[in-house]
Coordinates of C-alpha atoms in Angstrom, one line a residue:
M1 CA -12.7 5.7 25.1
F2 CA -15.0 7.6 27.5
R3 CA -15.4 8.0 31.2
M4 CA -18.9 7.0 32.4
S5 CA -20.8 10.0 33.8
E6 CA -24.2 11.4 34.1
E7 CA -23.2 13.5 30.9
I8 CA -22.7 10.3 29.1
T9 CA -25.8 8.3 30.2
K10 CA -29.5 9.3 31.2
F11 CA -29.7 5.8 33.2
T12 CA -29.1 5.4 36.8
L13 CA -25.4 4.9 37.5
K14 CA -24.3 2.2 39.9
S15 CA -20.9 1.2 41.1
L16 CA -19.7 -2.2 39.7
A17 CA -19.7 -3.4 43.4
E18 CA -23.5 -3.1 43.3
C19 CA -23.8 -4.9 40.0
V20 CA -21.6 -8.0 40.1
E21 CA -20.1 -10.6 42.3
V22 CA -16.3 -10.6 42.0
L23 CA -15.1 -14.1 41.7
D24 CA -11.3 -13.4 41.9
R25 CA -10.8 -15.7 44.9
L26 CA -11.6 -18.7 42.8
R27 CA -8.8 -17.9 40.2
K28 CA -5.8 -20.3 40.0
P29 CA -2.6 -19.0 38.4
I30 CA -0.4 -21.7 36.8
N31 CA 2.8 -20.8 34.7
S32 CA 3.4 -21.8 31.1
D33 CA 5.9 -24.5 32.1
A34 CA 3.3 -26.3 34.3
R35 CA 0.8 -26.0 31.5
K36 CA 2.8 -28.0 29.0
D37 CA 2.2 -31.1 31.1
R38 CA -1.6 -30.4 31.4
K39 CA -2.6 -30.6 27.7
G40 CA -6.5 -30.3 27.2
D41 CA -9.1 -28.4 25.4
I42 CA -10.4 -26.2 28.1
P43 CA -9.9 -22.4 27.3
Y44 CA -7.2 -20.7 29.6
Y45 CA -7.9 -16.9 29.7
G46 CA -5.6 -14.1 30.6
A47 CA -5.9 -10.2 30.7
N48 CA -7.0 -9.7 27.2
G49 CA -8.3 -13.0 25.9
Q50 CA -7.5 -16.7 25.6
V51 CA -3.8 -17.5 26.0
G52 CA -3.9 -21.2 25.7
T53 CA -5.7 -24.4 26.8
I54 CA -5.5 -26.7 29.9
D55 CA -7.1 -30.0 31.0
E56 CA -9.3 -28.7 33.8
W57 CA -11.8 -26.1 34.5
I58 CA -12.5 -23.7 37.3
F59 CA -15.7 -22.0 36.0
D60 CA -18.7 -23.3 33.9
E61 CA -20.7 -20.3 33.2
D62 CA -21.2 -17.0 31.4
L63 CA -18.7 -14.4 32.9
V64 CA -17.2 -11.1 32.1
L65 CA -13.4 -10.8 32.5
V66 CA -11.7 -7.3 33.1
A67 CA -8.0 -6.9 32.8
E68 CA -6.2 -6.6 36.1
D69 CA -2.7 -5.9 34.8
G70 CA -1.4 -5.8 31.1
G71 CA -4.7 -4.4 29.8
F72 CA -5.2 -1.9 27.1
F73 CA -5.9 0.9 29.5
D74 CA -4.3 3.5 27.5
D75 CA -5.6 2.4 24.1
P76 CA -8.8 4.1 23.1
F77 CA -9.6 1.4 20.5
R78 CA -8.9 -1.8 22.3
P79 CA -11.5 -3.2 24.8
I80 CA -10.4 -3.7 28.5
S81 CA -13.1 -6.5 29.2
Y82 CA -14.4 -9.4 27.3
R83 CA -17.2 -12.0 27.7
I84 CA -16.6 -15.9 28.0
S85 CA -19.0 -18.9 28.3
G86 CA -18.8 -22.5 29.2
K87 CA -15.9 -24.3 30.9
S88 CA -12.8 -22.1 31.5
W89 CA -9.7 -21.5 33.5
V90 CA -8.8 -17.9 34.3
N91 CA -5.4 -16.8 35.5
N92 CA -4.7 -13.9 38.1
H93 CA -4.3 -11.3 35.3
A94 CA -8.0 -10.8 34.7
H95 CA -10.8 -10.1 37.2
V96 CA -13.9 -12.4 37.0
L97 CA -17.3 -10.9 37.2
R98 CA -20.5 -12.6 37.7
P99 CA -23.5 -10.1 37.2
I100 CA -26.3 -10.1 39.8
T101 CA -29.9 -10.6 39.1
G102 CA -31.1 -7.7 37.0
I103 CA -27.9 -7.0 35.1
D104 CA -27.7 -8.6 31.6
I105 CA -24.2 -10.1 31.0
E106 CA -23.8 -8.5 27.4
W107 CA -24.9 -5.1 28.8
L108 CA -22.3 -5.4 31.6
N109 CA -19.5 -6.2 29.1
Y110 CA -20.5 -3.3 26.7
A111 CA -20.7 -1.0 29.6
I112 CA -17.2 -1.7 30.7
C113 CA -15.1 -2.6 27.5
H114 CA -14.3 0.9 26.3
Q115 CA -14.6 3.0 29.3
D116 CA -11.7 5.3 30.2
I117 CA -10.6 4.0 33.6
R118 CA -7.0 5.4 33.8
H119 CA -7.9 7.5 36.9
L120 CA -8.3 4.1 38.6
I121 CA -5.2 2.6 37.4
K122 CA -2.2 2.2 39.8
G123 CA 1.6 1.9 39.0
A124 CA 3.8 3.6 36.7
T125 CA 5.6 0.7 35.0
L126 CA 3.3 -2.2 35.6
K127 CA -0.3 -0.6 35.2
K128 CA -2.7 -2.4 37.3
L129 CA -6.5 -2.2 38.2
N130 CA -6.8 -3.5 41.8
Q131 CA -10.1 -5.2 43.1
R132 CA -10.9 -2.2 45.2
D133 CA -10.7 0.2 42.4
L134 CA -12.5 -2.3 40.0
R135 CA -15.4 -1.9 42.2
K136 CA -15.6 1.8 41.6
I137 CA -16.1 1.5 37.9
L138 CA -19.6 3.1 37.1
I139 CA -22.3 1.2 35.2
P140 CA -25.6 2.6 33.7
C141 CA -28.4 0.5 35.1
P142 CA -31.7 0.7 33.1
S143 CA -34.4 -2.1 33.6
I144 CA -33.3 -5.5 32.4
E145 CA -35.8 -5.3 29.5
D146 CA -34.4 -2.2 28.3
Q147 CA -30.7 -3.4 28.7
R148 CA -31.8 -6.5 26.6
R149 CA -33.5 -4.4 24.1
I150 CA -30.5 -2.0 23.7
V151 CA -28.2 -4.9 23.6
A152 CA -30.0 -6.2 20.5
R153 CA -29.6 -2.8 18.8
I154 CA -25.9 -2.7 19.6
K155 CA -25.5 -6.1 18.1
E156 CA -27.3 -5.0 14.8
C157 CA -25.1 -1.9 14.6
M158 CA -21.9 -3.9 15.4
E159 CA -22.8 -6.3 12.5
R160 CA -23.0 -3.3 10.2
V161 CA -19.5 -2.3 11.4
E162 CA -18.3 -5.8 10.8
E163 CA -19.6 -5.6 7.3
I164 CA -17.9 -2.5 6.6
E165 CA -14.5 -4.0 7.9
G166 CA -15.1 -7.2 5.7
L167 CA -15.8 -4.9 2.6
R168 CA -12.6 -2.8 3.3
A169 CA -10.6 -6.1 3.5
E170 CA -12.0 -7.4 0.2
V171 CA -11.5 -4.1 -1.6
V172 CA -7.8 -3.8 -0.3
A173 CA -7.1 -7.3 -1.4
E174 CA -8.6 -6.7 -4.9
A175 CA -6.8 -3.3 -5.1
N176 CA -3.5 -5.0 -4.2
Y177 CA -4.1 -7.5 -7.1
L178 CA -4.4 -4.7 -9.9
A179 CA -0.8 -4.0 -10.3
P180 CA 0.3 -7.7 -10.5
S181 CA -2.6 -8.3 -13.0
L182 CA -1.4 -5.5 -15.1
Y183 CA 2.1 -6.7 -15.2
A184 CA 1.0 -10.1 -16.1
A185 CA -1.0 -8.7 -19.1
I186 CA 2.2 -6.7 -20.2
E187 CA 4.5 -9.8 -19.9
N188 CA 2.1 -12.3 -21.5
G189 CA 1.9 -10.3 -24.8
D190 CA 3.8 -12.9 -26.9
K191 CA 3.5 -10.8 -30.2
W192 CA 4.9 -7.7 -28.7
E193 CA 8.5 -6.8 -29.6
R194 CA 10.9 -6.4 -26.7
K195 CA 13.1 -3.3 -27.0
K196 CA 15.9 -1.8 -24.9
I197 CA 15.4 1.2 -22.9
E198 CA 18.0 2.9 -25.0
E199 CA 15.7 2.6 -28.1
L200 CA 12.8 4.1 -26.2
I201 CA 14.0 7.2 -25.0
K202 CA 15.5 10.3 -26.1
R203 CA 18.1 10.9 -23.4
S204 CA 18.7 10.1 -19.6
R205 CA 20.2 12.0 -17.0
N206 CA 21.0 11.8 -13.3
G207 CA 19.7 14.4 -10.9
R208 CA 21.4 16.8 -8.5
S209 CA 21.6 16.4 -4.8
I210 CA 21.6 19.6 -2.7
K211 CA 22.0 19.8 1.1
Q212 CA 18.8 20.5 3.0
D213 CA 18.4 23.8 4.2
N214 CA 15.1 24.7 6.0
R215 CA 16.0 28.2 7.0
N216 CA 16.9 29.8 3.7
A217 CA 15.0 27.5 1.3
N218 CA 13.7 28.8 -2.0
G219 CA 13.1 25.4 -3.7
H220 CA 12.9 21.8 -3.0
V221 CA 14.5 18.5 -4.1
L222 CA 12.7 15.1 -4.3
S223 CA 13.6 12.2 -2.0
L224 CA 14.0 8.7 -3.0
A225 CA 10.6 8.0 -1.5
A226 CA 9.2 9.9 -4.5
V227 CA 9.3 6.8 -6.7
H228 CA 7.4 4.5 -4.4
D229 CA 4.3 4.4 -6.6
V230 CA 3.8 4.4 -10.4
T231 CA 2.9 8.2 -10.0
L232 CA 5.8 10.2 -8.8
N233 CA 5.1 11.5 -5.4
M234 CA 5.9 15.2 -5.5
S235 CA 5.1 15.8 -1.9
A236 CA 8.2 13.5 -0.9
R237 CA 10.7 16.3 -1.0
K238 CA 12.9 18.4 1.2
P239 CA 13.7 22.3 1.2
I240 CA 16.9 23.6 -0.3
V241 CA 18.6 26.7 -1.6
L242 CA 18.0 26.3 -5.3
P243 CA 20.1 28.4 -7.9
D244 CA 18.3 29.4 -10.9
D245 CA 20.5 27.6 -13.3
I246 CA 20.3 24.3 -11.4
S247 CA 16.5 24.7 -11.2
A248 CA 16.3 25.0 -14.9
K249 CA 18.8 22.1 -15.6
Y250 CA 17.2 19.5 -13.3
S251 CA 13.5 20.6 -13.6
I252 CA 10.5 18.2 -13.8
S253 CA 8.1 18.1 -16.7
V254 CA 4.9 16.1 -17.1
G255 CA 5.7 12.7 -18.6
D256 CA 9.2 12.5 -17.2
V257 CA 10.0 9.0 -16.0
F258 CA 12.1 8.6 -12.9
V259 CA 14.0 5.6 -12.0
S260 CA 15.7 4.9 -8.5
R261 CA 19.4 4.7 -9.3
S262 CA 20.4 3.5 -5.7
N263 CA 18.4 1.6 -3.1
T264 CA 18.1 -1.8 -1.8
R265 CA 18.2 -4.7 -4.3
D266 CA 14.5 -5.1 -4.0
L267 CA 13.8 -1.4 -4.6
V268 CA 16.4 -0.4 -6.8
G269 CA 15.3 0.5 -10.5
L270 CA 11.7 1.3 -9.4
A271 CA 10.1 3.8 -12.0
S272 CA 7.6 6.5 -11.5
V273 CA 6.0 9.0 -14.0
A274 CA 5.6 12.8 -13.1
N275 CA 1.9 13.8 -13.6
Q276 CA 2.5 17.5 -12.8
A277 CA 5.3 20.1 -13.1
L278 CA 6.1 22.1 -10.1
K279 CA 8.2 25.3 -10.0
R280 CA 11.6 25.2 -8.2
V281 CA 11.5 21.3 -7.7
I282 CA 14.3 19.2 -8.8
Y283 CA 15.1 15.5 -8.8
P284 CA 18.1 14.2 -6.8
D285 CA 21.5 12.3 -7.8
L286 CA 19.6 9.2 -6.5
L287 CA 17.2 9.3 -9.5
I288 CA 17.6 8.9 -13.3
K289 CA 15.4 10.9 -15.4
L290 CA 14.2 9.3 -18.7
D291 CA 12.7 11.3 -21.5
P292 CA 10.6 8.7 -23.4
R293 CA 10.0 8.7 -27.1
H294 CA 6.3 9.1 -27.4
D295 CA 6.1 7.9 -30.8
L296 CA 7.0 4.5 -29.3
I297 CA 6.0 4.3 -25.9
R298 CA 3.7 6.2 -23.3
S299 CA 5.5 7.5 -20.3
R300 CA 2.9 5.7 -17.8
F301 CA 3.4 2.4 -19.9
L302 CA 7.2 2.7 -19.6
A303 CA 7.0 3.1 -15.8
Y304 CA 4.7 0.0 -15.6
A305 CA 6.9 -2.0 -18.0
L306 CA 9.8 -1.3 -15.7
R307 CA 7.9 -2.7 -12.8
T308 CA 7.0 -6.1 -14.3
P309 CA 8.7 -9.2 -12.6
E310 CA 10.9 -9.7 -15.7
S311 CA 12.1 -6.2 -16.0
R312 CA 12.8 -6.2 -12.1
R313 CA 14.8 -9.4 -12.6
Q314 CA 16.8 -7.7 -15.3
I315 CA 17.5 -4.6 -13.2
K316 CA 18.5 -6.6 -10.1
D317 CA 20.8 -8.5 -12.3
R318 CA 22.6 -5.3 -13.6
A319 CA 22.8 -3.5 -10.2
V320 CA 26.1 -3.6 -8.5
G321 CA 27.5 -2.7 -5.1
T322 CA 29.6 -3.8 -2.3
S323 CA 27.1 -3.2 0.4
Q324 CA 24.5 -5.9 1.3
S325 CA 21.8 -3.3 1.8
M326 CA 22.4 -0.8 -0.9
V327 CA 23.2 -1.3 -4.6
K328 CA 23.2 1.0 -7.8
I329 CA 22.2 0.7 -11.4
S330 CA 23.9 3.0 -13.9
G331 CA 22.0 4.8 -16.6
Q332 CA 24.1 2.8 -19.2
R333 CA 23.1 -0.5 -17.5
L334 CA 19.5 0.6 -17.3
K335 CA 19.5 1.3 -21.0
D336 CA 20.2 -2.4 -21.7
V337 CA 17.0 -3.6 -20.0
K338 CA 14.3 -4.8 -22.4
V339 CA 10.7 -4.3 -22.1
P340 CA 7.7 -5.4 -24.2
V341 CA 6.4 -2.7 -26.5
P342 CA 2.9 -3.2 -27.9
P343 CA 1.3 -0.7 -30.3
L344 CA 0.3 2.7 -28.8
D345 CA -3.3 2.0 -28.9
V346 CA -2.8 -1.2 -26.8
Q347 CA -0.7 0.8 -24.4
D348 CA -3.3 3.4 -24.1
A349 CA -6.1 0.7 -23.5
L350 CA -4.2 -1.1 -20.8
I351 CA -3.3 2.4 -19.1
E352 CA -6.8 3.4 -19.3
R353 CA -8.3 0.2 -17.9
Y354 CA -5.9 0.1 -15.1
D355 CA -6.2 3.7 -14.0
E356 CA -10.0 3.4 -14.1
L357 CA -9.7 0.2 -11.9
H358 CA -7.1 1.9 -9.5
D359 CA -9.1 5.0 -9.0
L360 CA -12.2 3.2 -8.3
A361 CA -10.7 0.8 -5.8
F362 CA -8.5 3.4 -4.0
G363 CA -11.3 5.8 -3.9
L364 CA -13.5 3.2 -2.2
I365 CA -10.7 2.4 0.1
S366 CA -10.3 6.0 1.1
D367 CA -14.0 6.4 1.8
L368 CA -13.9 3.3 3.9
R369 CA -10.8 4.3 5.8
S370 CA -12.5 7.5 6.7
L371 CA -15.2 5.4 8.5
N372 CA -12.9 4.4 11.5
S373 CA -14.5 1.2 12.6
S374 CA -13.0 1.6 16.2
E375 CA -14.6 5.1 16.4
L376 CA -18.0 3.8 15.0
R377 CA -18.0 1.2 17.8
Q378 CA -17.5 3.6 20.5
S379 CA -20.1 6.0 19.0
I380 CA -22.5 3.1 19.0
L381 CA -21.9 2.5 22.7
R382 CA -22.2 6.3 23.5
K383 CA -25.8 6.3 21.8
A384 CA -26.7 3.1 23.7
F385 CA -25.9 4.5 27.1
A386 CA -27.4 7.9 26.2
G387 CA -30.8 6.0 25.4
E388 CA -30.6 6.8 21.7
L389 CA -30.6 3.3 20.4

């Protein structure tokens, strides 16, 4: 979002009143009930896009529509204008603009869509851009040849942004499939013996909950959100006053597996593994700590195995509670859950392969997210209006 000014553009600025014919007088508002009896295939447009269809048309040409009320005036990433073509009906929530000779319609839309026009908006509750203030919007006006040349470059750049968005969506979809694919591989190991959790651990222990104390804190206790992912989220914690004996008794070591003891039925029993040990950080009573037998099972594999659909079913069946929203599973009931236990070398191979793909996928997602596509679009337009495209 930017306010058009001589600092933004090197081109001559003109008011919208000098660049377009406003066709608002031709609009015909019609309510949704009346439209139900007028079914057709003509697009019916409102402030921010098409909102339905109708059986008749008012306009049959290329136009730019600008939100009159209900527009995204305060949103830096959503457009306040859009272009339409062909037969259409426009209601009274959008201004209708026809560019005059010498103004390219696509240039016109690009010049308006992400402008900061909040200084022109009236109304505290219902924000509105009236026609008089609409006409004050400034438009950069290079020659028509330059407009069309720059529009072509804008489109090329926008296509690259769309490619980035498409790639990001594909990577996210693939990354979201990684965990289910691993769980399927674990469950489909027909020859792997299933063992009770009781056989796979040295001991289990519930944590200790201590009231939050921001002022006098000398330590931290994890929150339930720490077991959201397979890797324990050590940043999900709150400050507490932590006595030394409690700190030692409920400490966290690398390889400890933690299971949520109380949560909703869909989330109870989720498992995470600690990949670091932090001083003066303990786990709460809402979590059960499992100390795996590493001669039988890797910590990370145990966390994965407890997240497979079959393990989740067993955990849910063993969870109890009178509340519809929160249930609990005891350490003893958790010990009865059976999980597949392949040889250690197979466990290591599965973990290594999954972690490799996970790091690759989520590293790429992180890189793509850092490229904010909305900011990229606005940056492209700024360069266009500065004459740098």
